[in-house]
Every structure is written in C-alpha cells, then in structure tokens.
mmCIF file of N, CA and C in Angstrom:
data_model
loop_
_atom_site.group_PDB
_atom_site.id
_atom_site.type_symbol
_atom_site.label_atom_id
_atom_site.label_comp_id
_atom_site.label_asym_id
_atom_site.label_seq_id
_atom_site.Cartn_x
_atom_site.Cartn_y
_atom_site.Cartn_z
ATOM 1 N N UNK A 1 -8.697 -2.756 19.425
ATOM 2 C CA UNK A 1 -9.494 -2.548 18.233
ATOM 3 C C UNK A 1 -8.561 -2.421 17.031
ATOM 4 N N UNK A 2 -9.134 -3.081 15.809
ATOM 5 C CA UNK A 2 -7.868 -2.864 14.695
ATOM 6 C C UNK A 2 -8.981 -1.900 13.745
ATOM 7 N N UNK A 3 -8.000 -1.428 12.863
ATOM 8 C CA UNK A 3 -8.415 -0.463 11.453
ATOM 9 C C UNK A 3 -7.946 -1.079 10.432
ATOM 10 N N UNK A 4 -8.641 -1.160 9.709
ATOM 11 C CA UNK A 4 -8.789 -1.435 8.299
ATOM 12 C C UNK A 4 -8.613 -0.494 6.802
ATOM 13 N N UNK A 5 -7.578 -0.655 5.955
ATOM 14 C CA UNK A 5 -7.370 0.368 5.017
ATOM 15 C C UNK A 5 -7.658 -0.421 4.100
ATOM 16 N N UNK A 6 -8.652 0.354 3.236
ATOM 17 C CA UNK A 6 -8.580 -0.701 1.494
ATOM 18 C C UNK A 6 -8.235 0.279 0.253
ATOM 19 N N UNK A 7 -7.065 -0.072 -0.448
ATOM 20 C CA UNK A 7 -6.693 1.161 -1.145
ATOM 21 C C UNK A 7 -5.953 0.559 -2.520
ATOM 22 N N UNK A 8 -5.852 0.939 -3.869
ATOM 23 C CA UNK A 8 -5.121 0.582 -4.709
ATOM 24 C C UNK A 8 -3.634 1.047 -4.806
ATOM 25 N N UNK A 9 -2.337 0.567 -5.252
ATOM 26 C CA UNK A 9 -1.387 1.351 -5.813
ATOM 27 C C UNK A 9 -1.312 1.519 -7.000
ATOM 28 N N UNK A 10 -0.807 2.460 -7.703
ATOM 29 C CA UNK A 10 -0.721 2.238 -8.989
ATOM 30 C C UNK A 10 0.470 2.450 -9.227
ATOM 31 N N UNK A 11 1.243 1.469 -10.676
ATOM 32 C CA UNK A 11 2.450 1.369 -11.180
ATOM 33 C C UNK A 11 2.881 0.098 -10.582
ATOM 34 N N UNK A 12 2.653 -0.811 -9.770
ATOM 35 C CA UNK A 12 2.949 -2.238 -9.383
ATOM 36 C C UNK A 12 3.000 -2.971 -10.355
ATOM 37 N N UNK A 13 4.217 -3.478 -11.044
ATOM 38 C CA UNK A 13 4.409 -4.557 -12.000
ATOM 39 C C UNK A 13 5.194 -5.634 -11.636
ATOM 40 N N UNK A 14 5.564 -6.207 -10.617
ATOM 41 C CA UNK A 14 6.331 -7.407 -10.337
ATOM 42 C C UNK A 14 6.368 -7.937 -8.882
ATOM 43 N N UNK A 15 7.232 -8.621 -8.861
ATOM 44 C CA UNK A 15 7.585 -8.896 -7.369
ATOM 45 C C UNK A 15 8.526 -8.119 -6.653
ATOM 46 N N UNK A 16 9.287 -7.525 -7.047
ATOM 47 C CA UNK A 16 10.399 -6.740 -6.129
ATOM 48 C C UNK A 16 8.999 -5.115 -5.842
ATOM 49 N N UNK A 17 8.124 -5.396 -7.040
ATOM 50 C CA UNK A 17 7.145 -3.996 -6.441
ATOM 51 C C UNK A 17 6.461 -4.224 -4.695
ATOM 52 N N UNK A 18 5.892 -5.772 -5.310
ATOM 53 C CA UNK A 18 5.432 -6.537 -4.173
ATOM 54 C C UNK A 18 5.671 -5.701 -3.087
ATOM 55 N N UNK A 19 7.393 -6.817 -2.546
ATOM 56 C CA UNK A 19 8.092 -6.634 -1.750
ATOM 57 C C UNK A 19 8.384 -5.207 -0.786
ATOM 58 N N UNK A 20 8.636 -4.338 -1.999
ATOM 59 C CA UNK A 20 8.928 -3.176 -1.417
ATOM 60 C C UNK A 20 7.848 -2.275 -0.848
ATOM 61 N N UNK A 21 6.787 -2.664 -1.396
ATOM 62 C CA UNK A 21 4.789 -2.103 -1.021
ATOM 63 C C UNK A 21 4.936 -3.021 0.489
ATOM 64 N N UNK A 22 5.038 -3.795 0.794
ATOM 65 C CA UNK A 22 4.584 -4.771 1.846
ATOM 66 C C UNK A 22 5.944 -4.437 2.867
ATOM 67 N N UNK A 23 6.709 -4.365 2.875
ATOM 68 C CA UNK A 23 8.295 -3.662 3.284
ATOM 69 C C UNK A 23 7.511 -2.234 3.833
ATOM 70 N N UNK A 24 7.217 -1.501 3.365
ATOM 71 C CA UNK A 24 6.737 0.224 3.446
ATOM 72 C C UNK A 24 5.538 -0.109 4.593
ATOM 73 N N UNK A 25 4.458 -1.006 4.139
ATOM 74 C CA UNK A 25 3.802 -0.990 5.409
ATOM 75 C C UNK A 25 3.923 -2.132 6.523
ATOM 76 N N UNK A 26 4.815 -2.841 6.453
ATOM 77 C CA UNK A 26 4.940 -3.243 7.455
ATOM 78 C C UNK A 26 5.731 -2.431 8.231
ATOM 79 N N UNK A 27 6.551 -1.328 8.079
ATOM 80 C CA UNK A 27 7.319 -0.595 8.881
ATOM 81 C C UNK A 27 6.052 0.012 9.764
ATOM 82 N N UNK A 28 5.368 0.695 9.114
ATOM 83 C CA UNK A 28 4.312 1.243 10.058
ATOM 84 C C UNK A 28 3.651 0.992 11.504
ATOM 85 N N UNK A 29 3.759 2.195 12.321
ATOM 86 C CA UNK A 29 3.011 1.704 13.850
ATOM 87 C C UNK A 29 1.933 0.897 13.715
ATOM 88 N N UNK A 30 1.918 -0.172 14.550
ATOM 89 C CA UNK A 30 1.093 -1.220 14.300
ATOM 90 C C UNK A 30 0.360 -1.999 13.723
ATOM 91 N N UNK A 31 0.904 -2.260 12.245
ATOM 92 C CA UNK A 31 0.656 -2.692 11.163
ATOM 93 C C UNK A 31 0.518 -4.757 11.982
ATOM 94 N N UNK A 32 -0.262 -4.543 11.484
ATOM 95 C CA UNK A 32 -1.030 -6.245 11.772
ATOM 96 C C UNK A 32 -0.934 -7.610 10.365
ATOM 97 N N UNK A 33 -1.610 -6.663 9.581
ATOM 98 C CA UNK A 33 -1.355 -7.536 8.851
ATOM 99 C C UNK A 33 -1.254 -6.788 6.944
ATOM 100 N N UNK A 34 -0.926 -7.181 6.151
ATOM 101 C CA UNK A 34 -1.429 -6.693 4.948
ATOM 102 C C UNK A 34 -0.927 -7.823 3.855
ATOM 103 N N UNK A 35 -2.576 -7.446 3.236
ATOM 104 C CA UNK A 35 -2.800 -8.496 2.070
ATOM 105 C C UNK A 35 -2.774 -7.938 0.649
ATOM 106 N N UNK A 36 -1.664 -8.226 0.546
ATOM 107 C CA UNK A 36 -1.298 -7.308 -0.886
ATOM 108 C C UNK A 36 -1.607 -8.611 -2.529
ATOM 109 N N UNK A 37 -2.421 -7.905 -3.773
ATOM 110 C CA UNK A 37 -2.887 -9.064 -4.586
ATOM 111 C C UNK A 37 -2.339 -7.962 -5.809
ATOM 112 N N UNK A 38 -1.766 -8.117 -6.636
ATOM 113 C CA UNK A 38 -1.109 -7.819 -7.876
ATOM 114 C C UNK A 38 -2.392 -7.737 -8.796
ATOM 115 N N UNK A 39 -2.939 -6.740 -9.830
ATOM 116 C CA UNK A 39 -3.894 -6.976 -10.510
ATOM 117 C C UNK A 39 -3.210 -6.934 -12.573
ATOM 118 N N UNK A 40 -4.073 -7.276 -13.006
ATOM 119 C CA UNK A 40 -3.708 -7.414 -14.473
ATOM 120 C C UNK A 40 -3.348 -5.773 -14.707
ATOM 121 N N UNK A 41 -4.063 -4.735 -14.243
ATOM 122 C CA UNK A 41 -3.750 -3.342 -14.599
ATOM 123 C C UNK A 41 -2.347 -2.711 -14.262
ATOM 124 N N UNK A 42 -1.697 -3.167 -13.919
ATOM 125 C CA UNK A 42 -0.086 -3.167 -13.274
ATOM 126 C C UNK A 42 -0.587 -2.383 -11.256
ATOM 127 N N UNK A 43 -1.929 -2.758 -11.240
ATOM 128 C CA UNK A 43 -1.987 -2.177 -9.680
ATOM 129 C C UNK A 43 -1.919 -2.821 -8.486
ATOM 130 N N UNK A 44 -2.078 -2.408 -7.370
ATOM 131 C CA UNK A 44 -1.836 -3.824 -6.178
ATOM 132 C C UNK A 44 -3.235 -3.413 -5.664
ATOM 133 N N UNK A 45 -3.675 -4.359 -5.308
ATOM 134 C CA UNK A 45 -4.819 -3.913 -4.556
ATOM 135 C C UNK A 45 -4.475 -4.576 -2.548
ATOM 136 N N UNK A 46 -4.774 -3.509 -2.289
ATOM 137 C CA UNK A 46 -4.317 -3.544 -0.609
ATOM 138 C C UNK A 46 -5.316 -3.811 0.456
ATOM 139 N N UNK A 47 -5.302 -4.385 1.279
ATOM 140 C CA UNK A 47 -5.910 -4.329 3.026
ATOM 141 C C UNK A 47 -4.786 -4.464 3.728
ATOM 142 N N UNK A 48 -4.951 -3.532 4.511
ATOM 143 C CA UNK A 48 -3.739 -3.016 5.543
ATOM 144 C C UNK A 48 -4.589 -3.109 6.828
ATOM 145 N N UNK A 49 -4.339 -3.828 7.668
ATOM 146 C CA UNK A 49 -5.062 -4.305 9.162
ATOM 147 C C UNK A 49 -3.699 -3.702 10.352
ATOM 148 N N UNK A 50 -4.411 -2.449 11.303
ATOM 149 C CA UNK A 50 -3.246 -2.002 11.979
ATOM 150 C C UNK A 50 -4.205 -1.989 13.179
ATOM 151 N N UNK A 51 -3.082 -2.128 14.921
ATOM 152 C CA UNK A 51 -3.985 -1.830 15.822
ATOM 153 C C UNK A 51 -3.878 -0.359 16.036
ATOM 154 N N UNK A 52 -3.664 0.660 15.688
ATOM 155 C CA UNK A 52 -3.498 1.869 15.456
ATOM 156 C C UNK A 52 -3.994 2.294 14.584
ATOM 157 N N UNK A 53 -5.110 3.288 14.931
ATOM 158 C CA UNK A 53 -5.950 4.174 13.750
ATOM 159 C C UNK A 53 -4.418 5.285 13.040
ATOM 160 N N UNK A 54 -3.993 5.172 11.900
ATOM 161 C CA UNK A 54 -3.015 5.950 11.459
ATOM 162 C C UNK A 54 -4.073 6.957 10.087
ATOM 163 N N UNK A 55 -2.959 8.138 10.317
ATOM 164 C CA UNK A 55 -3.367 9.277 9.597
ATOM 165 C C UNK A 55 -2.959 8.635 7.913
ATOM 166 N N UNK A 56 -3.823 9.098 6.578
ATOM 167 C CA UNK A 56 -3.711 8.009 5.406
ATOM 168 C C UNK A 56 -2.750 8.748 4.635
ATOM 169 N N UNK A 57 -2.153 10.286 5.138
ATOM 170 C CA UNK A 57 -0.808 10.783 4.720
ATOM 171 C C UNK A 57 0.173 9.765 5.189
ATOM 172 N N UNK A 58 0.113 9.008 6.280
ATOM 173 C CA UNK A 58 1.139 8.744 6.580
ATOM 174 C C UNK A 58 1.874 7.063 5.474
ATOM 175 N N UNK A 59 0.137 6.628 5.575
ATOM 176 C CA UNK A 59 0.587 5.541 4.348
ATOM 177 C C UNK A 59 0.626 6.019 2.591
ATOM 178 N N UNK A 60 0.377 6.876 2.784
ATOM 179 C CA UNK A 60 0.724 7.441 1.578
ATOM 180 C C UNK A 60 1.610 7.397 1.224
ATOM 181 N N UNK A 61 2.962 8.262 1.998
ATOM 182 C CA UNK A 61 4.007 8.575 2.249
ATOM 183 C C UNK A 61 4.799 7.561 1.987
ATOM 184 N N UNK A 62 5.170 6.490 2.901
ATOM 185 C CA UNK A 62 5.476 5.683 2.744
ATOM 186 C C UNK A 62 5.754 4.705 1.761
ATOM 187 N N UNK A 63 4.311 4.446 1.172
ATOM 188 C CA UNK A 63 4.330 3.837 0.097
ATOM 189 C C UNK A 63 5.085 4.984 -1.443
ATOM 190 N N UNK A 64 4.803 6.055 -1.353
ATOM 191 C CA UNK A 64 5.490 6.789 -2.490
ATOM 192 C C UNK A 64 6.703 6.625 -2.115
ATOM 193 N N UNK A 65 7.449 6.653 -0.827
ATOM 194 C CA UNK A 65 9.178 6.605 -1.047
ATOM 195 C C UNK A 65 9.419 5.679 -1.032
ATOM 196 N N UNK A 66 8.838 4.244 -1.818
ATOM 197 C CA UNK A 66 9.582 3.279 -2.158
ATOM 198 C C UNK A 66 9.731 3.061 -3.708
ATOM 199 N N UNK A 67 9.083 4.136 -4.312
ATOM 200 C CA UNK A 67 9.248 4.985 -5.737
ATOM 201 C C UNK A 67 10.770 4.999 -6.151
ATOM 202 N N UNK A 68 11.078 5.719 -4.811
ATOM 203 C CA UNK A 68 12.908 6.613 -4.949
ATOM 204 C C UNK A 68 14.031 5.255 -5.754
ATOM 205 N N UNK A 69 14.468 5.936 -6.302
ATOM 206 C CA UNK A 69 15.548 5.437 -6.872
ATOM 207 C C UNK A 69 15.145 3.996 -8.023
ATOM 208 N N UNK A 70 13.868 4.220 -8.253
ATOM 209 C CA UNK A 70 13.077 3.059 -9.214
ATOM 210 C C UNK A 70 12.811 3.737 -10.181
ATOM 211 N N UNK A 71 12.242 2.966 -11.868
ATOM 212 C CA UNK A 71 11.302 3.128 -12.610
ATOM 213 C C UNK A 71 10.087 3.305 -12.421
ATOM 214 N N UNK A 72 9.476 3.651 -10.992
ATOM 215 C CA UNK A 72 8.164 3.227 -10.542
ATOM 216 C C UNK A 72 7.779 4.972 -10.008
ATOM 217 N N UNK A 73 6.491 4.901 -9.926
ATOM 218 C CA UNK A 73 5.750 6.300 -9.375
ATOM 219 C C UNK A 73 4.516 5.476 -8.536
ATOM 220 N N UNK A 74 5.032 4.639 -7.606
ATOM 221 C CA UNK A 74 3.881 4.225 -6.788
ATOM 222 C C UNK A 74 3.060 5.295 -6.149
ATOM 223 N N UNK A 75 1.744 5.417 -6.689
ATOM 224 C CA UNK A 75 0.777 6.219 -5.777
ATOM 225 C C UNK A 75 -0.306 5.862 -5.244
ATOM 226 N N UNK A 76 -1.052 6.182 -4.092
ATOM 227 C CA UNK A 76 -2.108 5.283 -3.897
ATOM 228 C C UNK A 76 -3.803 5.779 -4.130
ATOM 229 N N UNK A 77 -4.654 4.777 -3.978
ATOM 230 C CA UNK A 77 -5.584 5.502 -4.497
ATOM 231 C C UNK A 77 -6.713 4.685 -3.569
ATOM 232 N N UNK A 78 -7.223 5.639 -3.047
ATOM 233 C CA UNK A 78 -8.369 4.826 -2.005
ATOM 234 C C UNK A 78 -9.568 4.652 -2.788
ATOM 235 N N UNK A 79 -10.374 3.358 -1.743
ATOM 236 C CA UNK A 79 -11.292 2.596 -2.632
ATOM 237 C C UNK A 79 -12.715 3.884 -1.745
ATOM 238 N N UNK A 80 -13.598 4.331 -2.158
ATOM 239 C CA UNK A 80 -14.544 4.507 -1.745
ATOM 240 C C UNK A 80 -15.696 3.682 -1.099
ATOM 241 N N UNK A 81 -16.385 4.384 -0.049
ATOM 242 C CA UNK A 81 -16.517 2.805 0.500
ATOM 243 C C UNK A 81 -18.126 2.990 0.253
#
C-alpha cells in the first residue's frame, strides 16, 4: 500500500531549491516517488508517494535542514484536504 503527502514549501526560488527539496525526500524510508512543481509565489508545491506511512515531523524535518547553511527558511505547509 503507498501514502500520499500533499504539502506546500515555502521560500523555493530556483533550481538548486528544487534539487535540494527532492534530495531531502528522496532520502526518506520508502519514498516512491515525488512530484515537485515550482509556483510563481516562490513555493513548491509537493506529492510525496512512499510505501511507508511516515510520521509528517519527520518530513518536516528534513525538508527544514536543507535550509542550513542557505539564504532559504524552507518550511512546509500542508494542504487541507
């Protein structure tokens, strides 16, 4: 069975943001797939497809320490469903 995350980042302005958002969750236990789309607001908008139900601290996490040592304060922000 897979899980499905749909969530915004905010502070995404380029491609090395891209990279390093899609880098963060692909490290994750059983990350399947993720479709990361850049929006005009400097945000990413995310689907993260894992076969592992994961706790959403944990992608949280993740995605904020690719913040470190940047101009960036990536945080995420879930979509209500």
């Amino acid at each position: 069975m897979s899980h499905q995350y749909h969530f915004q980042v905010e502070d995404v302005t380029c491609e090395k943001c891209d990279a390093r958002i899609r880098q963060a969750l692909l490290a994750l236990p059983g990350t399947q797939q993720v479709e990361l789309t850049r929006t005009q607001d400097n945000e990413a908008t995310v689907i993260l497809t894992t076969a592992e139900d994961l706790p959403t601290t944990h992608i949280e996490t993740a995605i904020e320490q690719q913040s470190a040592g940047t101009s960036h304060q990536y945080k995420v922000r879930w979509k209500k469903a």
